[in-house]
XYZ file of C-alpha atoms in Angstrom:
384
model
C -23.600 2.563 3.294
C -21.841 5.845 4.276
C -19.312 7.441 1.548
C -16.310 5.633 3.767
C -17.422 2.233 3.084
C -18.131 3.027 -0.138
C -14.626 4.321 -0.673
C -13.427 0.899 0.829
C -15.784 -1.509 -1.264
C -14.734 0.309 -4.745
C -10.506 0.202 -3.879
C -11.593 -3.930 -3.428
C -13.257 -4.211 -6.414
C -9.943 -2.290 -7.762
C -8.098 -4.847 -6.501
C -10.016 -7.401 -6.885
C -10.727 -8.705 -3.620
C -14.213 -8.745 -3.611
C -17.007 -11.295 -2.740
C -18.660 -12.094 -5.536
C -22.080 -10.359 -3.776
C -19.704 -7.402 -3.039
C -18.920 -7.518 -6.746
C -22.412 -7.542 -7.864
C -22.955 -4.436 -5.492
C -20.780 -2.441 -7.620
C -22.083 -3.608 -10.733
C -25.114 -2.873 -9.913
C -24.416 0.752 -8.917
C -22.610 1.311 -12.053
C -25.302 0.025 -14.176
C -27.869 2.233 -12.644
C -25.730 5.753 -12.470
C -24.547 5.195 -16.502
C -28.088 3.069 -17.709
C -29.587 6.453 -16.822
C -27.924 8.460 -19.568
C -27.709 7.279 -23.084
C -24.789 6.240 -24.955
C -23.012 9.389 -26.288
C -22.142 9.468 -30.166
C -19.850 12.225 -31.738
C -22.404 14.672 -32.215
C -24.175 14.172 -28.861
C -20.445 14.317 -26.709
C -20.739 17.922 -25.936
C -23.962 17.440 -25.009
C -23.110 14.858 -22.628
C -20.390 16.963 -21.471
C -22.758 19.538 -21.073
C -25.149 17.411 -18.732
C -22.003 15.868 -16.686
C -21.055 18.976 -16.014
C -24.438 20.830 -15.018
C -24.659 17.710 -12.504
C -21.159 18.789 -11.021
C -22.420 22.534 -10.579
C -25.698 21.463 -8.991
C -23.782 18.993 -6.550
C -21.380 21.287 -5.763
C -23.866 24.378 -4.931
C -21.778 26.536 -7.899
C -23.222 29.490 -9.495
C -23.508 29.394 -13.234
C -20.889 32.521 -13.336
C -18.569 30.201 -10.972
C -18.753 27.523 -13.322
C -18.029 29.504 -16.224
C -14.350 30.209 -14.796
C -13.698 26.570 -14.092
C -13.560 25.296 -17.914
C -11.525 22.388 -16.421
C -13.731 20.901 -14.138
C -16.389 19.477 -16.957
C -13.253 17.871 -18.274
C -12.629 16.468 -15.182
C -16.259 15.399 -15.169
C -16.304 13.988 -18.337
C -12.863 12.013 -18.153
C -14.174 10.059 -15.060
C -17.375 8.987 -16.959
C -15.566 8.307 -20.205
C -12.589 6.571 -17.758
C -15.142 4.158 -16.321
C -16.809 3.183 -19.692
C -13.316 2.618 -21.132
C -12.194 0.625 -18.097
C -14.868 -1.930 -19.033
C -17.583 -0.662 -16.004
C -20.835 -0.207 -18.519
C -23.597 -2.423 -19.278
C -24.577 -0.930 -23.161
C -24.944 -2.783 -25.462
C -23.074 -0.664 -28.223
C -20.311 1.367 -27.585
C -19.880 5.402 -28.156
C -18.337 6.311 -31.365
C -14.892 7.291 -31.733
C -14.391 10.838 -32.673
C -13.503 11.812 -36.321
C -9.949 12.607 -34.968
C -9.369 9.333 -33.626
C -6.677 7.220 -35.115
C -5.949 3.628 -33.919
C -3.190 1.967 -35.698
C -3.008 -1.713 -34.010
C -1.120 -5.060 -34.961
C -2.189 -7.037 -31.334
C -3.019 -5.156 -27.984
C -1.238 -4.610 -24.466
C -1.721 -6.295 -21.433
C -1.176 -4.574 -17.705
C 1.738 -4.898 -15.651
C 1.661 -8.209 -12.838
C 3.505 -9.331 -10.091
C 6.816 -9.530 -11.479
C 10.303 -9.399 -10.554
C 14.009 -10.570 -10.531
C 15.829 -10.978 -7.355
C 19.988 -10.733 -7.557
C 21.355 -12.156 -5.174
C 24.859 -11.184 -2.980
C 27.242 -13.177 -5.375
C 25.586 -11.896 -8.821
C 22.514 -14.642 -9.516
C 19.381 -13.938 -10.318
C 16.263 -15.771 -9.504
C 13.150 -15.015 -11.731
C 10.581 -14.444 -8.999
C 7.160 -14.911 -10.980
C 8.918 -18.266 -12.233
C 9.616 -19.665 -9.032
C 8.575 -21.969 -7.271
C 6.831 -20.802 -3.375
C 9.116 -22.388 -0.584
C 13.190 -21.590 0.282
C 14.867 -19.858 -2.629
C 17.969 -19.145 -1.282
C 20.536 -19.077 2.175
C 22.353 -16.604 2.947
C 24.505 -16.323 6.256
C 21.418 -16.260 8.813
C 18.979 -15.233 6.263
C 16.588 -17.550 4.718
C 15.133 -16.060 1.673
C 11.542 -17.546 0.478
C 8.352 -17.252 -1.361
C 4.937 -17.232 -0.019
C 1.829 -18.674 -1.454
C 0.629 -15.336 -2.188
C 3.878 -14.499 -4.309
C 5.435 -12.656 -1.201
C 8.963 -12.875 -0.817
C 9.989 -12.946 2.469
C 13.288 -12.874 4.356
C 13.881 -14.607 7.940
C 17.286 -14.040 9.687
C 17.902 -16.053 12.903
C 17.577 -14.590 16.572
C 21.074 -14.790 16.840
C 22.368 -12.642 14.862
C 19.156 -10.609 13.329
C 18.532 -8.111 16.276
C 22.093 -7.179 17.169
C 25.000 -4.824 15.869
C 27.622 -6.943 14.063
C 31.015 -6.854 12.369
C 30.254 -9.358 9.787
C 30.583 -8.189 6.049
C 26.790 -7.340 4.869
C 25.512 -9.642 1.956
C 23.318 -7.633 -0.139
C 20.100 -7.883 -2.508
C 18.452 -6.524 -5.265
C 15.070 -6.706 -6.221
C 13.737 -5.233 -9.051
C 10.535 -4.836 -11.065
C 10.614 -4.462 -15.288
C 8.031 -1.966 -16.700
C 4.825 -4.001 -16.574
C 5.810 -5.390 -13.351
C 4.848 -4.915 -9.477
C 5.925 -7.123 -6.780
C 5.579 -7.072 -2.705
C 8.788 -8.007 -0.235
C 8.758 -8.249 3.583
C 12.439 -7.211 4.448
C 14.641 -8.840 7.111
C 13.183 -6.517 10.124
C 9.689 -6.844 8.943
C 9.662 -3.771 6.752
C 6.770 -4.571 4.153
C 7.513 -2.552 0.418
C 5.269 -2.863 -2.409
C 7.456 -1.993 -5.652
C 5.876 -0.280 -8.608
C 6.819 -0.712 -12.300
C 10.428 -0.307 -13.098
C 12.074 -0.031 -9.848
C 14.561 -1.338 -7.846
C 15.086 -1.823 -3.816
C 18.838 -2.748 -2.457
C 19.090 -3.628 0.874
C 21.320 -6.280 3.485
C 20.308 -9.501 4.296
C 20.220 -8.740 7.524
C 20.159 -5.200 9.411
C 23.095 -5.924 11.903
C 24.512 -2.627 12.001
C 23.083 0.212 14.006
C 20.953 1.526 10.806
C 18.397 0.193 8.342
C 19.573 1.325 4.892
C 18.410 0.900 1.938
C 18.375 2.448 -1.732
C 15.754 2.995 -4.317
C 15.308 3.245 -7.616
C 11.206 4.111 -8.989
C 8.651 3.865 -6.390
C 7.976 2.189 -3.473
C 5.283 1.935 -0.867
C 6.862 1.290 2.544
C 5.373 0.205 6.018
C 8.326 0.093 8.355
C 8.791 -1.963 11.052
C 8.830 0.253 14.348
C 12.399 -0.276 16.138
C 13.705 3.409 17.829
C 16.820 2.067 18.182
C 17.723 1.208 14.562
C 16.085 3.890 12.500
C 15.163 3.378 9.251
C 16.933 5.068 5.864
C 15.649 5.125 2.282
C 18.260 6.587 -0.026
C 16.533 7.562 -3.348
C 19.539 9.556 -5.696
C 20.886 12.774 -3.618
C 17.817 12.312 -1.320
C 17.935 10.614 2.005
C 14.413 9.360 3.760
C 15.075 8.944 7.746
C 11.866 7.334 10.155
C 11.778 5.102 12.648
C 8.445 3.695 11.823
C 5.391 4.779 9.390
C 4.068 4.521 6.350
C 5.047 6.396 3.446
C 5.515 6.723 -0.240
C 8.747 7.524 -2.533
C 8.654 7.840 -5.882
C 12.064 8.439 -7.519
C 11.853 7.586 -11.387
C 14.765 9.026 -13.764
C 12.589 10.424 -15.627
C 10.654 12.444 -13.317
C 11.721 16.127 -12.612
C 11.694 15.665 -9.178
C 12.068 12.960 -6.145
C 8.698 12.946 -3.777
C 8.196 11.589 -0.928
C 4.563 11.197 0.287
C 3.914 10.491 4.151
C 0.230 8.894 5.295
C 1.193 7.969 9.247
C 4.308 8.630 11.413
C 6.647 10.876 10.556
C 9.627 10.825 8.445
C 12.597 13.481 7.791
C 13.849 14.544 4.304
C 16.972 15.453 2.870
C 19.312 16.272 0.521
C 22.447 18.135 0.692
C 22.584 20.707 3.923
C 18.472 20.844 3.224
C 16.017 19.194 5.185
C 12.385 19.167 6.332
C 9.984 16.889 8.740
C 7.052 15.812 7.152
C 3.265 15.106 8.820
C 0.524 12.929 7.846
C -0.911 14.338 4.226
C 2.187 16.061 3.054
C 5.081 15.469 0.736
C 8.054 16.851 0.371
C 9.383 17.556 -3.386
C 13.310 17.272 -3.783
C 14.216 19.212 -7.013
C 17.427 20.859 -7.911
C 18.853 20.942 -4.137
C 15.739 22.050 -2.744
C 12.514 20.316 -0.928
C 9.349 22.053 -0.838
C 6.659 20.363 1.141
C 2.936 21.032 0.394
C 0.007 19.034 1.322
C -1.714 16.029 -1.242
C -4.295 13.727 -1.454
C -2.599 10.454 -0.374
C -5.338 8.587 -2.737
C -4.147 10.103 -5.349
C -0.297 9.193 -4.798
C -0.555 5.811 -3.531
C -3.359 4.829 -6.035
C -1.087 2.288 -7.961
C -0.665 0.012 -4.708
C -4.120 0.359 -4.516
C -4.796 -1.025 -8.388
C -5.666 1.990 -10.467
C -4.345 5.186 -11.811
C -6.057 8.150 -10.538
C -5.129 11.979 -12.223
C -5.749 15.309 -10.984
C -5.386 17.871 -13.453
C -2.652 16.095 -15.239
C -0.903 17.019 -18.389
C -0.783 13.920 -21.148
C 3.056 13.483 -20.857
C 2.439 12.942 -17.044
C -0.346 10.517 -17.720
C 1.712 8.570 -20.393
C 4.637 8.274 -18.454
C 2.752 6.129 -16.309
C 1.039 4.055 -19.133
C 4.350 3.872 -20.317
C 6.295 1.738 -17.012
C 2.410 -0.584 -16.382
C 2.194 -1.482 -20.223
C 5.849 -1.455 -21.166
C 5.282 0.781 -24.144
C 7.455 3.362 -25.449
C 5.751 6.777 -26.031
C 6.792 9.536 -29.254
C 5.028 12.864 -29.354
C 4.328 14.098 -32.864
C 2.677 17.408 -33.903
C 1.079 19.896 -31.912
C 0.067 17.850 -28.831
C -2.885 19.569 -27.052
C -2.567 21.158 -23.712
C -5.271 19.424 -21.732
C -5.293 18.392 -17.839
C -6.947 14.672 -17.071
C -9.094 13.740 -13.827
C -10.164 10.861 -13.037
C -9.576 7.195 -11.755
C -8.976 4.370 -14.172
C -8.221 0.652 -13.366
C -5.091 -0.882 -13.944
C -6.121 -4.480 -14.946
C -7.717 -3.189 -18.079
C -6.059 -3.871 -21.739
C -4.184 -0.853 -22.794
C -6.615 0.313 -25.561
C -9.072 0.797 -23.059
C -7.055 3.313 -21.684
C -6.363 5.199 -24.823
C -9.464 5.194 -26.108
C -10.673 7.203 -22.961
C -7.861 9.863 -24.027
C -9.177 9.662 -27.779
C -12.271 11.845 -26.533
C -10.418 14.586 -25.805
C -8.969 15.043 -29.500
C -5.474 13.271 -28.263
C -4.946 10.859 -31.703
C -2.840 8.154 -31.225
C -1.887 4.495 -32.628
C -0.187 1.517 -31.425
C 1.849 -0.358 -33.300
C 5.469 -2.218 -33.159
C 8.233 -0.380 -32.516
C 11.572 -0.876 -34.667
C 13.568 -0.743 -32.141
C 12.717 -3.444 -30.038
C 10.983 -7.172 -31.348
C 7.854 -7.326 -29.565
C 7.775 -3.930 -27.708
C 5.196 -1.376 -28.463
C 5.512 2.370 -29.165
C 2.472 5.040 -28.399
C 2.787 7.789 -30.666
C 0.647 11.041 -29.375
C -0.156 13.611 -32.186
């Protein structure tokens, strides 16, 4: 098995697609890589740090005085093994100690995010899309609005009117996910968008005019339907996403300092204001206070939530929380002197929340979970 199909068989187990002999391929390999070293307590971590990251220098061909000037790297090393164990991928029989810092505060735990969404329709109703029923939801003008077997929504519009430029007033939609929800639409051209947590997609029922528009709130995987004579516009706030047909990635949360937009195949033109810039394969462009830069990225990294799992390169914990915070519906409160720390590593999303903080806990980042008293029911995070 060559590192590709590797790649491929651990983003299925993410996902869990797997064969259950495909399963117990993974399994296995994860047994044998963490069986070999054993189970780190608090006074052995830094050893184990130690050893993680001797294994990264030796793989990597590193000198020992290289090493010594990338002090983030073991992290990095050590937050992918301590990711995995949390996420449930070890076969030990007792797990690590917490360290003496760690504080866990806990009246019930957190489940992940699942496909879950509301869809308002042109005259103000709502349908709850988890809740319904697969088969016709809805009519609208030509449009025949439906859900799949596999939870898909899907929209149909009639030959008649679907594929030409009309004067009809547009009927409109909006779909939108909660925190702790994801969901997958095929629009009325054929235009496939996955929706992360907490966002919203707005779009007509059918594209009649001589555009495809549509707006977005959050983030949004999109494959677009190829058609050169309608192109193809994503409006995310004061930025504007043009392409005719490709795949690419927006992500346009309020609470983000910037909207990026992440291309993997096509091209696609961004812009905002009198500002604009083309974007190729592996780049994104990042729109922030009137201006895009564009630098290149690892497209794992940015689409890894379609994929099923969160996946940090040298992140700081605010970045890392404010996803935990729109997949587990939590609210987060920083208290104290937070440390300054960057995260790397992959983690999956179907695990219980405490999982995922207790891989944080081994960096000295204390925490506890408890109700919040604002909300019945809701959880707050407090970092210290």
């Amino acid at each position: 098995m060559n590192k590709k199909e590797a790649q491929e068989l651990f983003d299925k187990y993410a996902a869990n697609l797997c064969t259950p002999e495909e399963k117990a391929i993974v399994e296995r390999w994860y047994a044998g890589e963490l069986a070999a070293k054993p189970v780190p307590n608090v006074k052995g971590l830094d050893d184990t740090k130690g050893e993680i990251w001797n294994g990264v220098v030796e793989r990597a061909g590193l000198s020992a005085e290289t090493s010594r000037r990338k002090p983030k790297m073991w992290i990095a090393a050590a937050a992918v093994l301590f990711m995995l164990m949390s996420a449930g991928l070890y076969f030990y029989t007792h797990k690590p100690e917490p360290p003496a810092t760690f504080v866990r505060e806990v009246n019930n735990s957190k489940l992940p995010g699942r496909n879950e969404a509301v869809l308002t329709l042109d005259d103000g109703s709502k349908i709850i899309l988890d809740k319904a029923a697969k088969g016709t939801l809805a009519s609208q003008g030509s449009t025949l609005i439906s859900k799949l077997g596999d939870g898909q929504l899907n929209y149909h519009v009639s030959a008649k009117t679907g594929d030409g430029v009309g004067n009809a007033i547009a009927k409109y939609n909006t779909i939108s996910t909660p925190k702790g929800g994801q969901y997958r639409v095929v629009l009325p051209d054929g235009t496939i968008v996955w929706l992360n947590a907490a966002s919203s997609i707005r779009f007509p029922t059918s594209f009649e005019t001589a555009q495809r528009n549509v707006e977005l709130t959050g983030e949004a995987y999109f494959e677009v339907a190829e058609n050169k004579a309608k192109p193809f516009n994503v409006a995310a706030g004061k930025t504007n996403i043009r392409v005719l047909g490709t795949h690419f990635n927006v992500m346009a949360y309020p609470d983000e300092a910037s909207v990026n937009t992440t291309l993997l195949e096509g091209s696609v033109k961004v812009s905002t204001g009198k500002t604009e810039g083309i974007l190729k394969p592996g780049q994104q462009a990042r729109v922030l206070n009137g201006k895009i830069g564009v630098k290149s990225v690892d497209a794992e990294e940015v689409i890894a939530w379609k994929r099923g799992y969160f996946y940090f390169k040298d992140a700081d914990i605010r970045t890392v929380m404010r996803q935990v915070s729109r997949w587990y519906d939590v609210e987060v409160e920083y208290q104290g002197n937070v440390p300054e720390m960057a995260f790397s590593g992959k983690m999956y999303r179907n695990v219980d929340i405490l999982k995922m903080l207790e891989a944080l806990s081994y960096f000295n980042v204390n925490y506890k979970l408890a109700d919040t008293r604002k909300q019945k029911g809701k959880k707050t995070i407090v970092i210290q």
